[in-house]
PDB file of C-alpha atoms in Angstrom:
ATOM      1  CA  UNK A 223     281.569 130.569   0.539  1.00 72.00           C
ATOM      2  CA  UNK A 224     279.576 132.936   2.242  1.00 92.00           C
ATOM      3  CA  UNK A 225     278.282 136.548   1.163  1.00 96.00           C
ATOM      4  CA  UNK A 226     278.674 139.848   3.467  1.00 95.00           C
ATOM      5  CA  UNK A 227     276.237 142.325   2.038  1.00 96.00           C
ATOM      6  CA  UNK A 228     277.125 146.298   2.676  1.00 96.00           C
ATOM      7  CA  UNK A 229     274.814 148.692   1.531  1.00 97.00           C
ATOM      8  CA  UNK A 230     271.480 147.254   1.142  1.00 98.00           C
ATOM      9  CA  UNK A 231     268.010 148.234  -0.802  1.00 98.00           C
ATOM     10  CA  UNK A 232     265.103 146.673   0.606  1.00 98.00           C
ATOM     11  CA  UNK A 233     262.009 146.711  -2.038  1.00 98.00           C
ATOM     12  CA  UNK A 234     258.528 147.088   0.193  1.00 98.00           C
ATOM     13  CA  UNK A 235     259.721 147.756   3.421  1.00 98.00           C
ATOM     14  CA  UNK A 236     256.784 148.960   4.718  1.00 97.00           C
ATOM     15  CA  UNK A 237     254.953 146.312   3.970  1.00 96.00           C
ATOM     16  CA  UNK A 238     253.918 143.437   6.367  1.00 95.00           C
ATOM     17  CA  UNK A 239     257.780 141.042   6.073  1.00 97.00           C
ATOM     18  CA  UNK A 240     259.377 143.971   4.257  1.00 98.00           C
ATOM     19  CA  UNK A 241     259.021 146.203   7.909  1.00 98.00           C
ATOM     20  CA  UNK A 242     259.924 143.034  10.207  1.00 98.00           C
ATOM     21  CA  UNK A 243     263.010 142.271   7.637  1.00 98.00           C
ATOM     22  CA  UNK A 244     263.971 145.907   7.952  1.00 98.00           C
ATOM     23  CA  UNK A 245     264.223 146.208  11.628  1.00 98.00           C
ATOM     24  CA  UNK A 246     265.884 142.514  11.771  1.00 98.00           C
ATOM     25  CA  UNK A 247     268.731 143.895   9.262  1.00 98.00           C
ATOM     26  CA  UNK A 248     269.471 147.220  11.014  1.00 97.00           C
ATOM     27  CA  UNK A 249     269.745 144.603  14.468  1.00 96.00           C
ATOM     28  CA  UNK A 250     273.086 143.555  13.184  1.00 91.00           C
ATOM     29  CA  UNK A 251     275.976 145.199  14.422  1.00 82.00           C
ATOM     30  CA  UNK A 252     277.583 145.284  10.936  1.00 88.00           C
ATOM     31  CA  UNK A 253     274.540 146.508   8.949  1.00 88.00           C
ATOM     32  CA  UNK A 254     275.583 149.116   6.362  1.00 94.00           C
ATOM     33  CA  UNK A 255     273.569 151.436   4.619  1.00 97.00           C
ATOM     34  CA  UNK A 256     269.679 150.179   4.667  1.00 98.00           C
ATOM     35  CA  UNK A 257     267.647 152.089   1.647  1.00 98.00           C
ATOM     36  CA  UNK A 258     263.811 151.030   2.084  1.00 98.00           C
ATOM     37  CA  UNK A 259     261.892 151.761  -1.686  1.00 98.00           C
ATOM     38  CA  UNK A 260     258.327 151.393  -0.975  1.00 98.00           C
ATOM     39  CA  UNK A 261     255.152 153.274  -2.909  1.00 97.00           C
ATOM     40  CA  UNK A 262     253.363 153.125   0.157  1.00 96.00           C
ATOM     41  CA  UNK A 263     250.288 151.723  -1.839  1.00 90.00           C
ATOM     42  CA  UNK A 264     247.204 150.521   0.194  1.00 84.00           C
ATOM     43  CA  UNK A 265     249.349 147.433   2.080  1.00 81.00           C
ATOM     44  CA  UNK A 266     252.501 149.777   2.606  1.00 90.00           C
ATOM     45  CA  UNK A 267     252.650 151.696   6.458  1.00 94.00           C
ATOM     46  CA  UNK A 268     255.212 153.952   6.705  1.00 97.00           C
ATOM     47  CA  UNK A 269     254.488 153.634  10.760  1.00 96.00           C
ATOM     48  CA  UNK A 270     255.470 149.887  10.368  1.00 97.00           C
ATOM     49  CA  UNK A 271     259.236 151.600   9.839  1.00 98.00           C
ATOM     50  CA  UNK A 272     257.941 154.097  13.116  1.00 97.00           C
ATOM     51  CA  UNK A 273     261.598 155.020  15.126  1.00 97.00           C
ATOM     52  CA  UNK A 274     263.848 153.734  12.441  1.00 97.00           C
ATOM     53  CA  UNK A 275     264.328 157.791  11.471  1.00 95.00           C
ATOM     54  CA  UNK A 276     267.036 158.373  14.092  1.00 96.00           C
ATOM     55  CA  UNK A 277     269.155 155.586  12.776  1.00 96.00           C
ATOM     56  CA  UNK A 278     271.851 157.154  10.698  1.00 96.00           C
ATOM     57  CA  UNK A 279     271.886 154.075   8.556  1.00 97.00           C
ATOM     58  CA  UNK A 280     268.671 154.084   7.510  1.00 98.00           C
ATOM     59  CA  UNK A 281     266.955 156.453   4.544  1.00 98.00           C
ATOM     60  CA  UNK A 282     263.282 155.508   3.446  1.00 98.00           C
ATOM     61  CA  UNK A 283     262.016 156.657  -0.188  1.00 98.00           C
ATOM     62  CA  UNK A 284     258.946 156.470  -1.723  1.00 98.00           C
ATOM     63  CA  UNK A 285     259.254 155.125  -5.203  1.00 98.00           C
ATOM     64  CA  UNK A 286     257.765 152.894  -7.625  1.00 98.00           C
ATOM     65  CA  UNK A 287     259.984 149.908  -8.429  1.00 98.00           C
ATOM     66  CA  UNK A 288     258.560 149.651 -12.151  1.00 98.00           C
ATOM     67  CA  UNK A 289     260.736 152.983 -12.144  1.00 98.00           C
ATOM     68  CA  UNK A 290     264.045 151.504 -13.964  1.00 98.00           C
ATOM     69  CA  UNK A 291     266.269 155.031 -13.959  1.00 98.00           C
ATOM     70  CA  UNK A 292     265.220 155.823 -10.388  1.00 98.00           C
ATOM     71  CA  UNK A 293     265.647 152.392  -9.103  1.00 98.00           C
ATOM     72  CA  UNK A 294     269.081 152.551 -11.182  1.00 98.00           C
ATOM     73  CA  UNK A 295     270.042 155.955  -9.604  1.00 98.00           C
ATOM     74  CA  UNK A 296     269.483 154.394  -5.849  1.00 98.00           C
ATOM     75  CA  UNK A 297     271.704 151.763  -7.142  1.00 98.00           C
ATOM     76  CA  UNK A 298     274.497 153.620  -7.874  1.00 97.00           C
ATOM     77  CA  UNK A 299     274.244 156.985  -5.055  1.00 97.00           C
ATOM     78  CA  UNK A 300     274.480 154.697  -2.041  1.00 97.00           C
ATOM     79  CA  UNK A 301     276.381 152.120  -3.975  1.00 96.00           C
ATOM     80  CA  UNK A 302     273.852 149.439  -2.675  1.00 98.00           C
ATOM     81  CA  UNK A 303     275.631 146.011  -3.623  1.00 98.00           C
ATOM     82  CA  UNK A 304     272.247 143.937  -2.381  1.00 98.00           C
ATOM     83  CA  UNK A 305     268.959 144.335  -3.107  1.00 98.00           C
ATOM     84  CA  UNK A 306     266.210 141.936  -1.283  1.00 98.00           C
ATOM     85  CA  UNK A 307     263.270 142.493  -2.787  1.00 98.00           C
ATOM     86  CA  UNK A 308     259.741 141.511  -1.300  1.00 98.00           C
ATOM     87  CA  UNK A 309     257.696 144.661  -3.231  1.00 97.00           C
ATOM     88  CA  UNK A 310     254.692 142.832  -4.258  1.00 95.00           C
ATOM     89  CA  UNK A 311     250.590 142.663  -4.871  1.00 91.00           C
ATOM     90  CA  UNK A 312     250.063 139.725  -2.751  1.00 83.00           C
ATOM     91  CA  UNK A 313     246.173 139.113  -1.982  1.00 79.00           C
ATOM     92  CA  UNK A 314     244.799 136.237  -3.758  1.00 82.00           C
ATOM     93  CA  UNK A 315     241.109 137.708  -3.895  1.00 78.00           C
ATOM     94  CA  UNK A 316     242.388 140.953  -5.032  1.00 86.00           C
ATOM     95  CA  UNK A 317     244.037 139.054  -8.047  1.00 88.00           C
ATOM     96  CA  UNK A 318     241.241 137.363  -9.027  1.00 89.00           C
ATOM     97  CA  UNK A 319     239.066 140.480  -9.025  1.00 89.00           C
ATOM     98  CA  UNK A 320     241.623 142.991 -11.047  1.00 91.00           C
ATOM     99  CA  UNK A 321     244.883 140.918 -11.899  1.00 94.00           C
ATOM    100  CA  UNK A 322     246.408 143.855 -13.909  1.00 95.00           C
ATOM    101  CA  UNK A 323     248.003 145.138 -10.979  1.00 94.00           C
ATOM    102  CA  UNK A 324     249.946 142.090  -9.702  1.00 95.00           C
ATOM    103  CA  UNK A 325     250.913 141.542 -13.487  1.00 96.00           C
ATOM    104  CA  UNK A 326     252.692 145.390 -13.133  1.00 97.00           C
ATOM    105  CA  UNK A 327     253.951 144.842 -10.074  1.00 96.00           C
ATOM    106  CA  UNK A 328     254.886 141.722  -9.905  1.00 97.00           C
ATOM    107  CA  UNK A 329     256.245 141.148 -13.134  1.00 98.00           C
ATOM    108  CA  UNK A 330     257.198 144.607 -14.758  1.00 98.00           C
ATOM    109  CA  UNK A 331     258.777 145.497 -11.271  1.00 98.00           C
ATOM    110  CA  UNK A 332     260.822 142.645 -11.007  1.00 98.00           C
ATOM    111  CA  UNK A 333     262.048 143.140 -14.108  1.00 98.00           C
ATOM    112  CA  UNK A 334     262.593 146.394 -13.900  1.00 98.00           C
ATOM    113  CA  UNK A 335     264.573 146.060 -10.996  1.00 98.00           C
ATOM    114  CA  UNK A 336     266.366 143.319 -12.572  1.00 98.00           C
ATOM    115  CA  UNK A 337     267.211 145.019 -15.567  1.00 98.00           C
ATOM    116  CA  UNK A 338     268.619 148.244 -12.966  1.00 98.00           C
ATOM    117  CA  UNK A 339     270.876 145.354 -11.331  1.00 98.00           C
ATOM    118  CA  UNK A 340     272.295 143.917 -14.583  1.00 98.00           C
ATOM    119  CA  UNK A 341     273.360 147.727 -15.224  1.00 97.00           C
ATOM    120  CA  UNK A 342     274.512 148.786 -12.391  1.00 97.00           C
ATOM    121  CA  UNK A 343     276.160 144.983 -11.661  1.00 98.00           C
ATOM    122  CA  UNK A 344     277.090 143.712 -14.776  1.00 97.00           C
ATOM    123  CA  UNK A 345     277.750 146.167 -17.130  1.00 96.00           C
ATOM    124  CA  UNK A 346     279.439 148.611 -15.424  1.00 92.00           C
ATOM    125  CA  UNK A 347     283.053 148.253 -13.190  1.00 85.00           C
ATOM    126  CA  UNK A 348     281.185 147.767  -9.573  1.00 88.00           C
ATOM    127  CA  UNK A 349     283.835 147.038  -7.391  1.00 85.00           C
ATOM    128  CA  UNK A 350     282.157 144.737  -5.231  1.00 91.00           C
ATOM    129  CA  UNK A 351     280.406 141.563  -5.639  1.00 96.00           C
ATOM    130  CA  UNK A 352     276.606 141.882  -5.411  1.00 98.00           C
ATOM    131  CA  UNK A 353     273.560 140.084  -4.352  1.00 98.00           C
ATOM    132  CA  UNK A 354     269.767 140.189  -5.783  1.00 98.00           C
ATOM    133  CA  UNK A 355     267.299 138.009  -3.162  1.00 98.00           C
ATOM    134  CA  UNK A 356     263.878 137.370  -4.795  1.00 98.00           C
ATOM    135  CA  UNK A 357     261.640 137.116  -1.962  1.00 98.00           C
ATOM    136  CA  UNK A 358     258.387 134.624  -3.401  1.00 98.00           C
ATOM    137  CA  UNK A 359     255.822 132.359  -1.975  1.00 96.00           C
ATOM    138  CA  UNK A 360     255.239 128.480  -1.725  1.00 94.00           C
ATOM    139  CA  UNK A 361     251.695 129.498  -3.694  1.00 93.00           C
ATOM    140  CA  UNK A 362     253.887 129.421  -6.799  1.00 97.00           C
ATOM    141  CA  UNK A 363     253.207 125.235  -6.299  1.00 96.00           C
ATOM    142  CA  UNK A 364     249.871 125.277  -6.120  1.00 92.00           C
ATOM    143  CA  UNK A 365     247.305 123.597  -3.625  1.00 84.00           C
ATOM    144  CA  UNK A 366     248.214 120.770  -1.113  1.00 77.00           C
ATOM    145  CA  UNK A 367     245.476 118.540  -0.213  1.00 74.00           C
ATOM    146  CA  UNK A 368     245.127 116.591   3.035  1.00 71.00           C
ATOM    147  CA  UNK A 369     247.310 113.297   2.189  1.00 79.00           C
ATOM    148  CA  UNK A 370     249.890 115.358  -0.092  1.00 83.00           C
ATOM    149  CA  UNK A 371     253.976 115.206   0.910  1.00 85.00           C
ATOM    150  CA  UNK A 372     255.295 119.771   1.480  1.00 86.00           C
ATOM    151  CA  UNK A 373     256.853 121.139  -1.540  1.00 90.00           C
ATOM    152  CA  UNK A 374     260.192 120.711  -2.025  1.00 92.00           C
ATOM    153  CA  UNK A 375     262.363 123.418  -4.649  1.00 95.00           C
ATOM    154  CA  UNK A 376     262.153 120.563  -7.290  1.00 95.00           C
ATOM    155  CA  UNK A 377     257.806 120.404  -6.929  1.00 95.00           C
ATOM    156  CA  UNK A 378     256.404 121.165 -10.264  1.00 96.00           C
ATOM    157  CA  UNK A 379     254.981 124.749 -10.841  1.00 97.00           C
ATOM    158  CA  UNK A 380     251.386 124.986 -10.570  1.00 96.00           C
ATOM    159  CA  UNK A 381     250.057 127.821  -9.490  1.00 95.00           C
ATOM    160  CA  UNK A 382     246.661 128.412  -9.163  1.00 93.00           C
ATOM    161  CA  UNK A 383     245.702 132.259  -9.478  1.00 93.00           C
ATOM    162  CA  UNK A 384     247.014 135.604 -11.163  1.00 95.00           C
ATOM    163  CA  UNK A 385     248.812 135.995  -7.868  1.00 95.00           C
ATOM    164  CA  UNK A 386     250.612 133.101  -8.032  1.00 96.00           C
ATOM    165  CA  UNK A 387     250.818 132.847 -11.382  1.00 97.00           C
ATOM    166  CA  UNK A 388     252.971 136.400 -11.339  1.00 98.00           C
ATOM    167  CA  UNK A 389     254.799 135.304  -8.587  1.00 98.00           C
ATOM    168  CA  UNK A 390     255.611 132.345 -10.665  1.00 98.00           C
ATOM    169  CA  UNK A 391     256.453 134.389 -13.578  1.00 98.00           C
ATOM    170  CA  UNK A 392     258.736 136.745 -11.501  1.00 98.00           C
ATOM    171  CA  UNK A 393     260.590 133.677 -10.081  1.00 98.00           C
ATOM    172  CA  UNK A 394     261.710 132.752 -13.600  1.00 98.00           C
ATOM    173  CA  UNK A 395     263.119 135.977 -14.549  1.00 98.00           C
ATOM    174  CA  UNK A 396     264.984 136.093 -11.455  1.00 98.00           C
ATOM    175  CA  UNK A 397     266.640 132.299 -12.891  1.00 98.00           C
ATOM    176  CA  UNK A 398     266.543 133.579 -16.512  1.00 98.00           C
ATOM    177  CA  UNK A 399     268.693 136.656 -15.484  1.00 98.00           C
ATOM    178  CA  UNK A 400     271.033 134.545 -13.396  1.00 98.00           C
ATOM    179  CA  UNK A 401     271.472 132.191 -16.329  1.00 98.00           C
ATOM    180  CA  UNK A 402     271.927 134.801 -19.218  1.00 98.00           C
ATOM    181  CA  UNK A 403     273.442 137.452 -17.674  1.00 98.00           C
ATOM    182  CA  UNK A 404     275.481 135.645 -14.602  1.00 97.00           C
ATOM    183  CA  UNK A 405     273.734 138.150 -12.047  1.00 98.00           C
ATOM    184  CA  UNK A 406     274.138 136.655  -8.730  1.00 98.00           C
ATOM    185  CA  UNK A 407     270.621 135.928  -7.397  1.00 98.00           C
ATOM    186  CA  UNK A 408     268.559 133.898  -4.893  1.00 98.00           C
ATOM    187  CA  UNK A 409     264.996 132.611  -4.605  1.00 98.00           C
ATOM    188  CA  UNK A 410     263.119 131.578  -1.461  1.00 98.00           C
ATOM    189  CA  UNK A 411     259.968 130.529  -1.514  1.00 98.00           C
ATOM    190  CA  UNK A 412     257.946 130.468   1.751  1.00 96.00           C
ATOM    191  CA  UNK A 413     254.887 129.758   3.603  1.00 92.00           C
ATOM    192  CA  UNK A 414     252.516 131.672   4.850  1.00 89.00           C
ATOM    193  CA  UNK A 415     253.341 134.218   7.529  1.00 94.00           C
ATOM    194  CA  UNK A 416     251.866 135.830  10.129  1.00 93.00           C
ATOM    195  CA  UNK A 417     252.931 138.376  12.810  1.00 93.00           C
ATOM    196  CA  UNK A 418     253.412 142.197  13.641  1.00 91.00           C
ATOM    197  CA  UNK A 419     252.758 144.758  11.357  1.00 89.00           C
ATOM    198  CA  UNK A 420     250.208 142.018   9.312  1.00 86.00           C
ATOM    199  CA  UNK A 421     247.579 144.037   6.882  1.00 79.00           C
ATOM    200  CA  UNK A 422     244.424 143.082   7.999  1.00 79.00           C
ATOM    201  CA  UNK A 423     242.837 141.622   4.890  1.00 75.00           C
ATOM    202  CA  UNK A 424     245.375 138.481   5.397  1.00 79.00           C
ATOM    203  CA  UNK A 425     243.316 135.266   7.083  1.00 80.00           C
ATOM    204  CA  UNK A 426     244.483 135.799  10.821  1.00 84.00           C
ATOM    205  CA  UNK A 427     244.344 139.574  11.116  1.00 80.00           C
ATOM    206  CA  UNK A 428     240.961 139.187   9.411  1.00 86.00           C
ATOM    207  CA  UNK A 429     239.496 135.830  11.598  1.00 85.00           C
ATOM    208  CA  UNK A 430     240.634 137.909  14.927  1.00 84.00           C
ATOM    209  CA  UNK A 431     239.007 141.428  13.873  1.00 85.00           C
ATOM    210  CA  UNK A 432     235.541 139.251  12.550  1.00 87.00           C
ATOM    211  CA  UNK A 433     235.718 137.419  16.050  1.00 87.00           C
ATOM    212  CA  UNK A 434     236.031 140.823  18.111  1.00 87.00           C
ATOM    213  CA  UNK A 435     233.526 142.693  15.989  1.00 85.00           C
ATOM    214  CA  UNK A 436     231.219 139.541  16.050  1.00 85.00           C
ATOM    215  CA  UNK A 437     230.965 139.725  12.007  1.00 85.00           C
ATOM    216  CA  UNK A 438     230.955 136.629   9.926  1.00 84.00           C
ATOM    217  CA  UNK A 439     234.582 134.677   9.341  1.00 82.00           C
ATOM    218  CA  UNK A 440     235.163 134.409   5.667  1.00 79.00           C
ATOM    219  CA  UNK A 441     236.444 131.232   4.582  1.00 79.00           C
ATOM    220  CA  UNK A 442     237.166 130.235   1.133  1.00 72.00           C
ATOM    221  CA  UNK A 443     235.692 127.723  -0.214  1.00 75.00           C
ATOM    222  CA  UNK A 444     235.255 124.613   1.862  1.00 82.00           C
ATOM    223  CA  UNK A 445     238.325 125.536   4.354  1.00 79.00           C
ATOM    224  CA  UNK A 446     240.294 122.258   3.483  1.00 80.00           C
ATOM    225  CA  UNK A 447     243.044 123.944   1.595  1.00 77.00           C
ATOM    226  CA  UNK A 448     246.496 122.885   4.105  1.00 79.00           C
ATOM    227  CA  UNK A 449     248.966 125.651   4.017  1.00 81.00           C
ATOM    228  CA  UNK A 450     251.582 125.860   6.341  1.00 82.00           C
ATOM    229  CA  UNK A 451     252.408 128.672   8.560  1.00 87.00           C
ATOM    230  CA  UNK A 452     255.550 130.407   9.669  1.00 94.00           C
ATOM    231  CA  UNK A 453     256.198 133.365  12.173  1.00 96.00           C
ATOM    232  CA  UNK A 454     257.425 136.385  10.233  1.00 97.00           C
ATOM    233  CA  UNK A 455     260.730 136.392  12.657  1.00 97.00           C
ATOM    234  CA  UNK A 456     261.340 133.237  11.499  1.00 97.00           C
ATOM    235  CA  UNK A 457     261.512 134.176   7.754  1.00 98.00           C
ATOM    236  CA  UNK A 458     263.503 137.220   8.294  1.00 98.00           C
ATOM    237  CA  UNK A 459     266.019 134.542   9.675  1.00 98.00           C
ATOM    238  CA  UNK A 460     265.789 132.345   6.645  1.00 98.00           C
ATOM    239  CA  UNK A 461     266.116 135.416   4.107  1.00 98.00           C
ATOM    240  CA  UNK A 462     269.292 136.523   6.016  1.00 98.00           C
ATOM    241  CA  UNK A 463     270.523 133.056   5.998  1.00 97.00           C
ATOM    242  CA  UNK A 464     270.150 132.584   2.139  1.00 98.00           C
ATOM    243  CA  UNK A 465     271.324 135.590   1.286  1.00 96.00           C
ATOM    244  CA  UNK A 466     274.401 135.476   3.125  1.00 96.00           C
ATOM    245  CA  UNK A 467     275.100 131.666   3.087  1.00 97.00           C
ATOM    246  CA  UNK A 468     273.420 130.598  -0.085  1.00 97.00           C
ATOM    247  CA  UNK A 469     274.562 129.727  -3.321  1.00 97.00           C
ATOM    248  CA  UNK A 470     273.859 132.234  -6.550  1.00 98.00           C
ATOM    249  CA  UNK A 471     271.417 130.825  -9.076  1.00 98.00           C
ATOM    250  CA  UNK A 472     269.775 128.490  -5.884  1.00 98.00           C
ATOM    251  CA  UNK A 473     266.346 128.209  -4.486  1.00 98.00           C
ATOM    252  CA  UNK A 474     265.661 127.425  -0.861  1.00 98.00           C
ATOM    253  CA  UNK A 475     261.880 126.796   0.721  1.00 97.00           C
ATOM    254  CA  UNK A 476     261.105 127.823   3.675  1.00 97.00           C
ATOM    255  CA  UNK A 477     258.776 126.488   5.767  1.00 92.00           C
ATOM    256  CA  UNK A 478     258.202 126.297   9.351  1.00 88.00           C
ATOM    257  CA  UNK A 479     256.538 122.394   9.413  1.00 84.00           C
ATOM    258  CA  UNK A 480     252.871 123.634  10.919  1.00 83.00           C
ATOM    259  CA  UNK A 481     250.617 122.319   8.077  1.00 83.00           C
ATOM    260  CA  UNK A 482     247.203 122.575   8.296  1.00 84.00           C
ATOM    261  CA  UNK A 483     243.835 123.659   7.038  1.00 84.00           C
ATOM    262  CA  UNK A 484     242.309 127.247   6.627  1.00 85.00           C
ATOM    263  CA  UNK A 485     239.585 125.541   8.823  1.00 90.00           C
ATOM    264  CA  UNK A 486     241.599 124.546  11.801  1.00 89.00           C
ATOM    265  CA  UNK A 487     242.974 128.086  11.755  1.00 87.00           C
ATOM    266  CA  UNK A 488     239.847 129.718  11.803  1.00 87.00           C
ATOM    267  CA  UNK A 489     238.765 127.072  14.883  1.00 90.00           C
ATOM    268  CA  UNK A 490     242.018 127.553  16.509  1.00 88.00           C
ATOM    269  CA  UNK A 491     241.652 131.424  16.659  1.00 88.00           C
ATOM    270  CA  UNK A 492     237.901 130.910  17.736  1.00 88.00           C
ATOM    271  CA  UNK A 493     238.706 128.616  20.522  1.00 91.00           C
ATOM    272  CA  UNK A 494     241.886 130.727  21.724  1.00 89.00           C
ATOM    273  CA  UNK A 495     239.675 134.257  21.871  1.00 87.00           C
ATOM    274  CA  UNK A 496     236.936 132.588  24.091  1.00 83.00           C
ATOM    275  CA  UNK A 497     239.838 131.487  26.607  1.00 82.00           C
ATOM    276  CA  UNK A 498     240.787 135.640  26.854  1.00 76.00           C
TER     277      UNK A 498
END
């Protein structure tokens, strides 16, 4: 049975997927209200959302999403019956060197946000069934080496940093709250993207500014870590299609079958800036 979402709040719009997913949304014809909540932190860009302004559907506010009563008052003034929610710390490095704020963010906002749905959902008369999409990451697994078979939604959790490891937390309140509370969510857990509107701290934004400026390409480690990579567009397809076609309480991967190592990107982006 498939789910048609109305009025929908989008949780770090302006970020990297968040912008992309917002303009793919307000494409479709039947597109209700889109509310974008974004703090506009160091990753956020209100000019990736540039032109969306004189699209009557559309209303940006800043906010903080570990803000339960304001999160619950959006909830309930545009009588938003989906969230999607990719509001996140996501920078591995970053984690490692001050994890407190993923463990805010990633954590306490989810659950905040969570605990807004289950009121505004659950406990009160909402007329309309609802959706909350929990946008994650395949890190949540943990490392594939060269000879290793893709994650699949049954692989083991394993992850490997505080930024996985509070995506991994997050993940599990999203199933705890479907489980205890019957709110109607969905997980996907994807690969690593790249495309428009990409901060440039991620690995290809980063390898193509070092190559221009002629500075050195930072690789962690010994580059052998596989990872596979997907174009954003691609994922905003996926998102739609699990949130509108998938099954409350599920998890879907997505993935977009382009394994291989940090290395071989870094050689692939030398190799195609010396043909230019």
């Amino acid at each position: 049975m498939s789910y048609d979402p109305h009025n929908v709040l989008i949780t770090g719009g302006a970020g990297f997927i968040g912008a992309n997913f917002v303009r793919h949304w307000l494409a479709r014809s039947d597109a209700g209200r889109v509310v974008v909540l974004d703090a506009l932190t160091y990753a956020g860009n209100i000019e990736n959302l540039a032109g969306l302004e004189r699209d009557s559907r559309y209303l940006f506010v800043r906010g903080d999403i570990c803000d339960e009563a304001a999160v619950r008052a959006l909830l309930a003034q545009h009588q938003i019956d989906t969230l999607v929610h990719f509001a996140a710390e996501s920078h591995v490095d970053r984690s490692i060197l001050g994890p407190d704020d993923f463990i805010r963010t990633n954590l306490v906002g989810t659950h905040a946000l969570l605990k807004a749905a289950k009121s505004a959902w659950i406990e009160t008369q909402f007329a309309r069934p609802h959706r909350f999409h929990h946008v994650s990451t395949d890190e949540v697994y943990g490392s594939l080496g060269l000879a290793d078979a893709p994650f699949h939604e049954a692989t083991p959790y394993a992850p490997n940093s505080p930024y996985s490891a509070t995506k991994a937390g997050s993940d599990h309140l999203v199933r705890a709250y479907h489980e205890t509370y019957g709110l109607a969510t969905t997980v996907t857990n994807c690969s690593n993207n790249y495309g428009p509107f990409q901060f440039p701290e991620k690995l290809i934004p980063l390898i193509i500014m070092n190559i221009l400026s002629g500075d050195p390409l930072p690789v962690y480690g010994d580059g052998l870590q596989v990872r596979d990579w997907l174009h954003v567009a691609d994922h905003c397809v996926a998102i739609e299609l699990a949130l509108t076609r998938g099954k409350p309480g599920e998890v879907y991967n997505i993935g977009g079958n382009s394994e291989t190592t940090n290395i071989e990107i870094v050689k692939t982006l030398c190799a195609l800036v010396d043909e230019t």
